[in-house]
Amino acid sequence: MKIWDAPWCPARKAIMLTRQKSAVGRARPKKTCSRGDARQMNEQPNDATTHTTQNMGLDELPQFADTPQGDVPPEPVPPEDKDAAKRRSNRQFIAILVAMSVMLVVGVGLILYPTVADAWNRHVASRVVAGYVERVADTSKEDREAQLARAREYNESLVGRGVTRFLPTEEEKKEYNAILDITGTGIMGYVTIPKIDARLPIYHGTDEAVLQIASGHMEGSSFPIGGESTHAVLTGHTGLPSAMLFTGIDTLEKGDTFTVTVYDDVLTYEVEETNVVLPDNVKNLEIQEGRDLVSLVTCTPYGVNSHRLIVTGTRIPTPEEAKHATYENKALKQDVLITVIITVATIAALVTVFTVQRRRLRGAGKPSHHAKGRH
């Protein structure tokens, strides 16, 4: 017998152990362990694990589960949670819809603001002029003649005074404000400029509050009642976002006309020249001997307002049809239109609110399909 065939031979033992391990590796499939089993194995002490493994047979090794990670089925969602999620989604949708509606209304409002504001200002101006015309009709002929006589006297006092007439004393201001003020509001008449579709009340003075809504008569210039050696100056803003006012008088050309109405006298003026001057230059506003003039004054250029645009017209005969024409109260038609629009909008809003509320009540009273299934 050879030495390596002896049972005690170390070389023989090593060869047999290697063969046994190779056979077990080929016959036994690989096993995977779950995270829980691996964690339990890692938590055991190293020495105990080594001792147990050495004393176990190959068939007694722990068998690990082959369950792949992530295959655990999700827990069922209760019907109540589904209804709550649906209501939350509806609220979010309504909130987004409301926000978009508000943004749309604000955007449209910003776009339409100049147009709407100017239309409103024209409406107010029409009402003011209509009120003035009614008050004139209720004023006796004697009172009108007395007021016109005071205005002529004032105009005569301005002749030959030069620029000092634009620097009145407190007493002169008080006297000025009392002339031609039959309504007690400061309105003395109205100016009509057909080319720019403007009809504006004329108030005493050129305060900013006046110029924001109407035309102002420059104190120290002649009252716009006509007559020789008179030069009335009417001022107005240009380029306001809220009102057109004198916007567009730069388009007036020689030969264009405009009218001034004081009481029931309609005076017509034909444009003869246009000038652009510095604010302190009043040479073009001087009273010219024997002439009847009216100048329209506004700031220029748009947005800069560093100069003054002066459009001067000379008196021409007023056509007979214009003298006897009655004032058309556009404010009345506008009131009717505004009333109709507001009424229709209100009815539409009420119908919409009623419909939405009714649907919500129906939805709240109707049981869900989950509730039906439970019963």
GROMACS .gro file of C-alpha atoms in nm:
model
  375
    1MET     CA    1   0.000   0.000   0.000
    2LYS     CA    2   0.129   0.338  -0.096
    3ILE     CA    3   0.164   0.612   0.162
    4TRP     CA    4  -0.096   0.854   0.009
    5ASP     CA    5  -0.359   0.566   0.019
    6ALA     CA    6  -0.333   0.551   0.399
    7PRO     CA    7  -0.633   0.710   0.579
    8TRP     CA    8  -0.405   0.920   0.796
    9CYS     CA    9  -0.224   1.073   0.499
   10PRO     CA   10  -0.273   1.458   0.506
   11ALA     CA   11  -0.252   1.487   0.130
   12ARG     CA   12  -0.530   1.233   0.084
   13LYS     CA   13  -0.755   1.422   0.330
   14ALA     CA   14  -0.703   1.751   0.145
   15ILE     CA   15  -0.784   1.598  -0.194
   16MET     CA   16  -1.105   1.433  -0.064
   17LEU     CA   17  -1.225   1.757   0.100
   18THR     CA   18  -1.173   1.949  -0.225
   19ARG     CA   19  -1.373   1.693  -0.425
   20GLN     CA   20  -1.662   1.705  -0.177
   21LYS     CA   21  -1.685   2.087  -0.196
   22SER     CA   22  -1.681   2.081  -0.577
   23ALA     CA   23  -1.964   1.826  -0.587
   24VAL     CA   24  -2.179   2.026  -0.346
   25GLY     CA   25  -2.129   2.349  -0.551
   26ARG     CA   26  -2.244   2.181  -0.872
   27ALA     CA   27  -2.547   2.006  -0.721
   28ARG     CA   28  -2.683   2.289  -0.499
   29PRO     CA   29  -2.849   2.603  -0.659
   30LYS     CA   30  -2.766   2.950  -0.533
   31LYS     CA   31  -3.006   3.092  -0.279
   32THR     CA   32  -3.081   3.456  -0.212
   33CYS     CA   33  -3.166   3.591   0.126
   34SER     CA   34  -3.404   3.861   0.222
   35ARG     CA   35  -3.286   4.176   0.394
   36GLY     CA   36  -3.443   4.062   0.722
   37ASP     CA   37  -3.257   3.729   0.723
   38ALA     CA   38  -2.932   3.898   0.629
   39ARG     CA   39  -2.980   4.154   0.908
   40GLN     CA   40  -3.041   3.869   1.160
   41MET     CA   41  -2.728   3.693   1.046
   42ASN     CA   42  -2.521   4.008   1.073
   43GLU     CA   43  -2.651   4.072   1.427
   44GLN     CA   44  -2.521   3.731   1.556
   45PRO     CA   45  -2.174   3.729   1.715
   46ASN     CA   46  -1.894   3.626   1.478
   47ASP     CA   47  -1.756   3.352   1.703
   48ALA     CA   48  -2.096   3.184   1.754
   49THR     CA   49  -2.169   3.194   1.383
   50THR     CA   50  -1.835   3.034   1.301
   51HIS     CA   51  -1.878   2.758   1.560
   52THR     CA   52  -2.234   2.674   1.448
   53THR     CA   53  -2.141   2.659   1.081
   54GLN     CA   54  -1.850   2.429   1.144
   55ASN     CA   55  -2.071   2.179   1.333
   56MET     CA   56  -2.360   2.182   1.081
   57GLY     CA   57  -2.391   1.954   0.788
   58LEU     CA   58  -2.416   2.096   0.437
   59ASP     CA   59  -2.786   2.004   0.424
   60GLU     CA   60  -2.853   2.185   0.751
   61LEU     CA   61  -2.745   2.529   0.630
   62PRO     CA   62  -3.029   2.792   0.652
   63GLN     CA   63  -3.249   2.820   0.347
   64PHE     CA   64  -3.308   3.189   0.251
   65ALA     CA   65  -3.622   3.317   0.083
   66ASP     CA   66  -3.618   3.396  -0.288
   67THR     CA   67  -3.883   3.676  -0.261
   68PRO     CA   68  -3.767   3.967  -0.479
   69GLN     CA   69  -3.770   4.316  -0.323
   70GLY     CA   70  -4.062   4.546  -0.420
   71ASP     CA   71  -4.324   4.281  -0.492
   72VAL     CA   72  -4.526   4.355  -0.177
   73PRO     CA   73  -4.883   4.445  -0.290
   74PRO     CA   74  -5.001   4.800  -0.192
   75GLU     CA   75  -5.256   4.840   0.080
   76PRO     CA   76  -5.609   4.913  -0.046
   77VAL     CA   77  -5.718   5.280  -0.024
   78PRO     CA   78  -6.037   5.329   0.178
   79PRO     CA   79  -6.330   5.485  -0.015
   80GLU     CA   80  -6.336   5.777   0.230
   81ASP     CA   81  -5.978   5.870   0.136
   82LYS     CA   82  -6.067   5.861  -0.234
   83ASP     CA   83  -6.360   6.099  -0.178
   84ALA     CA   84  -6.142   6.336   0.024
   85ALA     CA   85  -5.876   6.334  -0.247
   86LYS     CA   86  -6.142   6.408  -0.509
   87ARG     CA   87  -6.279   6.700  -0.308
   88ARG     CA   88  -5.927   6.834  -0.255
   89SER     CA   89  -5.860   6.810  -0.628
   90ASN     CA   90  -6.185   6.996  -0.702
   91ARG     CA   91  -6.092   7.274  -0.460
   92GLN     CA   92  -5.751   7.310  -0.620
   93PHE     CA   93  -5.909   7.328  -0.964
   94ILE     CA   94  -6.158   7.593  -0.849
   95ALA     CA   95  -5.877   7.796  -0.689
   96ILE     CA   96  -5.675   7.785  -1.011
   97LEU     CA   97  -5.983   7.878  -1.214
   98VAL     CA   98  -6.058   8.175  -0.986
   99ALA     CA   99  -5.696   8.294  -1.000
  100MET     CA  100  -5.694   8.275  -1.380
  101SER     CA  101  -6.027   8.459  -1.397
  102VAL     CA  102  -5.897   8.738  -1.173
  103MET     CA  103  -5.581   8.771  -1.382
  104LEU     CA  104  -5.790   8.783  -1.700
  105VAL     CA  105  -6.021   9.051  -1.559
  106VAL     CA  106  -5.727   9.261  -1.439
  107GLY     CA  107  -5.551   9.231  -1.774
  108VAL     CA  108  -5.860   9.323  -1.972
  109GLY     CA  109  -5.925   9.609  -1.730
  110LEU     CA  110  -5.576   9.750  -1.781
  111ILE     CA  111  -5.615   9.729  -2.157
  112LEU     CA  112  -5.960   9.888  -2.161
  113TYR     CA  113  -5.896  10.147  -1.887
  114PRO     CA  114  -5.814  10.443  -2.116
  115THR     CA  115  -6.120  10.379  -2.333
  116VAL     CA  116  -6.357  10.322  -2.042
  117ALA     CA  117  -6.220  10.617  -1.843
  118ASP     CA  118  -6.252  10.853  -2.140
  119ALA     CA  119  -6.606  10.733  -2.208
  120TRP     CA  120  -6.696  10.797  -1.846
  121ASN     CA  121  -6.538  11.144  -1.855
  122ARG     CA  122  -6.736  11.227  -2.171
  123HIS     CA  123  -7.050  11.107  -1.998
  124VAL     CA  124  -6.984  11.332  -1.698
  125ALA     CA  125  -6.903  11.628  -1.924
  126SER     CA  126  -7.229  11.575  -2.114
  127ARG     CA  127  -7.425  11.575  -1.790
  128VAL     CA  128  -7.253  11.896  -1.674
  129VAL     CA  129  -7.323  12.072  -2.003
  130ALA     CA  130  -7.683  11.947  -2.002
  131GLY     CA  131  -7.728  12.085  -1.652
  132TYR     CA  132  -7.582  12.418  -1.761
  133VAL     CA  133  -7.818  12.439  -2.059
  134GLU     CA  134  -8.117  12.368  -1.837
  135ARG     CA  135  -8.008  12.635  -1.590
  136VAL     CA  136  -7.966  12.889  -1.870
  137ALA     CA  137  -8.319  12.812  -1.991
  138ASP     CA  138  -8.451  12.881  -1.641
  139THR     CA  139  -8.262  13.213  -1.614
  140SER     CA  140  -8.453  13.527  -1.702
  141LYS     CA  141  -8.339  13.746  -1.989
  142GLU     CA  142  -8.273  14.035  -1.749
  143ASP     CA  143  -8.035  13.826  -1.535
  144ARG     CA  144  -7.849  13.707  -1.843
  145GLU     CA  145  -7.808  14.060  -1.975
  146ALA     CA  146  -7.683  14.176  -1.636
  147GLN     CA  147  -7.417  13.902  -1.628
  148LEU     CA  148  -7.308  13.971  -1.985
  149ALA     CA  149  -7.278  14.343  -1.907
  150ARG     CA  150  -7.042  14.264  -1.615
  151ALA     CA  151  -6.836  14.038  -1.843
  152ARG     CA  152  -6.803  14.312  -2.108
  153GLU     CA  153  -6.695  14.559  -1.842
  154TYR     CA  154  -6.430  14.314  -1.720
  155ASN     CA  155  -6.301  14.262  -2.076
  156GLU     CA  156  -6.272  14.635  -2.134
  157SER     CA  157  -6.065  14.671  -1.818
  158LEU     CA  158  -5.801  14.433  -1.958
  159VAL     CA  159  -5.722  14.634  -2.271
  160GLY     CA  160  -5.382  14.801  -2.254
  161ARG     CA  161  -5.268  14.624  -1.933
  162GLY     CA  162  -5.016  14.395  -2.099
  163VAL     CA  163  -4.886  14.097  -1.901
  164THR     CA  164  -4.994  14.246  -1.569
  165ARG     CA  165  -5.349  14.130  -1.639
  166PHE     CA  166  -5.229  13.772  -1.577
  167LEU     CA  167  -5.128  13.870  -1.221
  168PRO     CA  168  -5.461  13.970  -1.061
  169THR     CA  169  -5.504  14.088  -0.705
  170GLU     CA  170  -5.721  13.905  -0.451
  171GLU     CA  171  -6.001  14.154  -0.506
  172GLU     CA  172  -5.984  14.102  -0.883
  173LYS     CA  173  -5.992  13.722  -0.836
  174LYS     CA  174  -6.305  13.749  -0.625
  175GLU     CA  175  -6.474  13.968  -0.883
  176TYR     CA  176  -6.364  13.738  -1.167
  177ASN     CA  177  -6.508  13.421  -1.006
  178ALA     CA  178  -6.850  13.584  -0.959
  179ILE     CA  179  -6.898  13.675  -1.326
  180LEU     CA  180  -7.096  13.436  -1.553
  181ASP     CA  181  -7.131  13.180  -1.273
  182ILE     CA  182  -7.506  13.120  -1.288
  183THR     CA  183  -7.487  12.763  -1.153
  184GLY     CA  184  -7.258  12.835  -0.859
  185THR     CA  185  -7.019  12.560  -0.976
  186GLY     CA  186  -6.781  12.779  -1.177
  187ILE     CA  187  -6.899  12.677  -1.524
  188MET     CA  188  -6.936  12.969  -1.768
  189GLY     CA  189  -7.015  12.782  -2.093
  190TYR     CA  190  -6.874  12.506  -2.312
  191VAL     CA  191  -6.640  12.466  -2.609
  192THR     CA  192  -6.704  12.234  -2.904
  193ILE     CA  193  -6.421  12.115  -3.133
  194PRO     CA  194  -6.575  11.899  -3.409
  195LYS     CA  195  -6.247  11.773  -3.559
  196ILE     CA  196  -6.144  11.594  -3.238
  197ASP     CA  197  -6.503  11.518  -3.129
  198ALA     CA  198  -6.470  11.719  -2.808
  199ARG     CA  199  -6.735  11.910  -2.614
  200LEU     CA  200  -6.607  12.030  -2.278
  201PRO     CA  201  -6.739  12.255  -2.003
  202ILE     CA  202  -6.545  12.579  -1.949
  203TYR     CA  203  -6.471  12.657  -1.583
  204HIS     CA  204  -6.324  12.964  -1.417
  205GLY     CA  205  -5.949  12.932  -1.365
  206THR     CA  206  -5.688  12.673  -1.452
  207ASP     CA  207  -5.664  12.469  -1.133
  208GLU     CA  208  -5.543  12.112  -1.176
  209ALA     CA  209  -5.874  11.975  -1.049
  210VAL     CA  210  -6.049  12.158  -1.334
  211LEU     CA  211  -5.801  12.058  -1.605
  212GLN     CA  212  -5.834  11.688  -1.516
  213ILE     CA  213  -6.197  11.682  -1.631
  214ALA     CA  214  -6.267  11.991  -1.844
  215SER     CA  215  -6.135  12.310  -2.000
  216GLY     CA  216  -6.025  12.603  -1.787
  217HIS     CA  217  -6.051  12.974  -1.872
  218MET     CA  218  -5.724  13.154  -1.805
  219GLU     CA  219  -5.779  13.431  -1.555
  220GLY     CA  220  -5.657  13.763  -1.693
  221SER     CA  221  -5.777  13.684  -2.044
  222SER     CA  222  -6.106  13.807  -2.190
  223PHE     CA  223  -6.427  13.625  -2.108
  224PRO     CA  224  -6.535  13.422  -2.420
  225ILE     CA  225  -6.839  13.635  -2.501
  226GLY     CA  226  -6.702  13.790  -2.822
  227GLY     CA  227  -6.660  14.155  -2.905
  228GLU     CA  228  -6.388  14.380  -3.042
  229SER     CA  229  -6.047  14.388  -2.873
  230THR     CA  230  -6.097  14.059  -2.689
  231HIS     CA  231  -5.876  13.753  -2.663
  232ALA     CA  232  -6.007  13.462  -2.456
  233VAL     CA  233  -5.767  13.179  -2.359
  234LEU     CA  234  -5.903  12.827  -2.297
  235THR     CA  235  -5.666  12.564  -2.156
  236GLY     CA  236  -5.688  12.186  -2.142
  237HIS     CA  237  -5.473  11.881  -2.080
  238THR     CA  238  -5.341  11.653  -2.354
  239GLY     CA  239  -5.250  11.285  -2.335
  240LEU     CA  240  -5.418  11.195  -2.006
  241PRO     CA  241  -5.489  10.820  -1.971
  242SER     CA  242  -5.828  10.896  -1.817
  243ALA     CA  243  -5.962  11.156  -2.063
  244MET     CA  244  -5.894  11.288  -2.413
  245LEU     CA  245  -5.983  11.655  -2.339
  246PHE     CA  246  -5.760  11.865  -2.571
  247THR     CA  247  -5.577  11.562  -2.711
  248GLY     CA  248  -5.563  11.608  -3.087
  249ILE     CA  249  -5.578  11.987  -3.115
  250ASP     CA  250  -5.232  11.965  -3.273
  251THR     CA  251  -5.415  11.826  -3.578
  252LEU     CA  252  -5.620  12.144  -3.620
  253GLU     CA  253  -5.524  12.325  -3.939
  254LYS     CA  254  -5.589  12.666  -4.080
  255GLY     CA  255  -5.955  12.685  -4.179
  256ASP     CA  256  -6.082  12.438  -3.917
  257THR     CA  257  -6.348  12.575  -3.685
  258PHE     CA  258  -6.459  12.542  -3.324
  259THR     CA  259  -6.740  12.706  -3.127
  260VAL     CA  260  -6.781  12.859  -2.783
  261THR     CA  261  -7.126  12.872  -2.624
  262VAL     CA  262  -7.201  13.111  -2.335
  263TYR     CA  263  -7.561  13.122  -2.222
  264ASP     CA  264  -7.745  13.068  -2.552
  265ASP     CA  265  -7.496  13.258  -2.771
  266VAL     CA  266  -7.298  13.035  -3.010
  267LEU     CA  267  -6.971  13.197  -3.128
  268THR     CA  268  -6.774  13.039  -3.414
  269TYR     CA  269  -6.396  13.074  -3.460
  270GLU     CA  270  -6.177  12.974  -3.754
  271VAL     CA  271  -5.819  12.859  -3.693
  272GLU     CA  272  -5.572  13.104  -3.841
  273GLU     CA  273  -5.240  13.004  -3.681
  274THR     CA  274  -5.067  12.751  -3.456
  275ASN     CA  275  -4.760  12.828  -3.245
  276VAL     CA  276  -4.533  12.635  -3.006
  277VAL     CA  277  -4.375  12.853  -2.737
  278LEU     CA  278  -4.214  12.830  -2.394
  279PRO     CA  279  -4.450  12.840  -2.094
  280ASP     CA  280  -4.355  13.198  -1.999
  281ASN     CA  281  -4.405  13.335  -2.350
  282VAL     CA  282  -4.745  13.510  -2.360
  283LYS     CA  283  -4.683  13.723  -2.666
  284ASN     CA  284  -4.929  13.515  -2.871
  285LEU     CA  285  -5.198  13.572  -2.607
  286GLU     CA  286  -5.200  13.951  -2.631
  287ILE     CA  287  -5.522  14.142  -2.698
  288GLN     CA  288  -5.517  14.283  -3.049
  289GLU     CA  289  -5.698  14.607  -3.117
  290GLY     CA  290  -6.034  14.557  -3.287
  291ARG     CA  291  -6.003  14.175  -3.317
  292ASP     CA  292  -6.213  13.898  -3.163
  293LEU     CA  293  -5.985  13.601  -3.085
  294VAL     CA  294  -5.995  13.277  -2.888
  295SER     CA  295  -5.685  13.060  -2.828
  296LEU     CA  296  -5.678  12.692  -2.728
  297VAL     CA  297  -5.368  12.615  -2.519
  298THR     CA  298  -5.223  12.279  -2.413
  299CYS     CA  299  -4.889  12.126  -2.315
  300THR     CA  300  -4.658  11.974  -2.576
  301PRO     CA  301  -4.494  11.740  -2.666
  302TYR     CA  302  -4.675  11.441  -2.518
  303GLY     CA  303  -4.514  11.319  -2.197
  304VAL     CA  304  -4.255  11.600  -2.192
  305ASN     CA  305  -4.473  11.911  -2.161
  306SER     CA  306  -4.179  12.147  -2.192
  307HIS     CA  307  -4.363  12.385  -2.429
  308ARG     CA  308  -4.710  12.518  -2.495
  309LEU     CA  309  -4.913  12.464  -2.811
  310ILE     CA  310  -5.134  12.764  -2.895
  311VAL     CA  311  -5.408  12.729  -3.156
  312THR     CA  312  -5.562  13.070  -3.228
  313GLY     CA  313  -5.894  13.124  -3.403
  314THR     CA  314  -6.058  13.443  -3.527
  315ARG     CA  315  -6.431  13.511  -3.506
  316ILE     CA  316  -6.641  13.435  -3.813
  317PRO     CA  317  -7.020  13.451  -3.859
  318THR     CA  318  -7.208  13.157  -3.710
  319PRO     CA  319  -7.440  12.973  -3.952
  320GLU     CA  320  -7.807  13.034  -3.880
  321GLU     CA  321  -7.878  12.664  -3.824
  322ALA     CA  322  -7.606  12.655  -3.557
  323LYS     CA  323  -7.751  12.960  -3.381
  324HIS     CA  324  -8.090  12.796  -3.335
  325ALA     CA  325  -7.971  12.440  -3.283
  326THR     CA  326  -8.081  12.277  -2.959
  327TYR     CA  327  -7.833  12.093  -2.740
  328GLU     CA  328  -7.853  11.716  -2.778
  329ASN     CA  329  -7.833  11.558  -2.435
  330LYS     CA  330  -7.610  11.258  -2.504
  331ALA     CA  331  -7.587  11.192  -2.133
  332LEU     CA  332  -7.948  11.073  -2.129
  333LYS     CA  333  -7.880  10.812  -2.398
  334GLN     CA  334  -7.563  10.707  -2.218
  335ASP     CA  335  -7.756  10.668  -1.892
  336VAL     CA  336  -8.002  10.435  -2.063
  337LEU     CA  337  -7.720  10.232  -2.220
  338ILE     CA  338  -7.529  10.206  -1.892
  339THR     CA  339  -7.847  10.099  -1.710
  340VAL     CA  340  -7.914   9.825  -1.966
  341ILE     CA  341  -7.555   9.697  -1.948
  342ILE     CA  342  -7.553   9.688  -1.568
  343THR     CA  343  -7.892   9.514  -1.558
  344VAL     CA  344  -7.789   9.244  -1.807
  345ALA     CA  345  -7.456   9.187  -1.630
  346THR     CA  346  -7.629   9.158  -1.292
  347ILE     CA  347  -7.886   8.909  -1.421
  348ALA     CA  348  -7.613   8.699  -1.585
  349ALA     CA  349  -7.409   8.696  -1.263
  350LEU     CA  350  -7.711   8.594  -1.053
  351VAL     CA  351  -7.803   8.313  -1.295
  352THR     CA  352  -7.445   8.184  -1.290
  353VAL     CA  353  -7.424   8.186  -0.910
  354PHE     CA  354  -7.764   8.017  -0.879
  355THR     CA  355  -7.669   7.743  -1.128
  356VAL     CA  356  -7.334   7.669  -0.962
  357GLN     CA  357  -7.489   7.662  -0.615
  358ARG     CA  358  -7.768   7.432  -0.729
  359ARG     CA  359  -7.521   7.184  -0.881
  360ARG     CA  360  -7.312   7.187  -0.565
  361LEU     CA  361  -7.617   7.112  -0.352
  362ARG     CA  362  -7.715   6.825  -0.582
  363GLY     CA  363  -7.363   6.685  -0.565
  364ALA     CA  364  -7.355   6.710  -0.185
  365GLY     CA  365  -7.689   6.530  -0.146
  366LYS     CA  366  -7.608   6.246  -0.386
  367PRO     CA  367  -7.431   5.945  -0.217
  368SER     CA  368  -7.111   5.821  -0.373
  369HIS     CA  369  -7.082   5.477  -0.534
  370HIS     CA  370  -6.859   5.363  -0.246
  371ALA     CA  371  -7.136   5.439   0.003
  372LYS     CA  372  -7.386   5.248  -0.212
  373GLY     CA  373  -7.155   4.947  -0.216
  374ARG     CA  374  -7.128   4.939   0.163
  375HIS     CA  375  -7.508   4.947   0.205
   0.00000   0.00000   0.00000
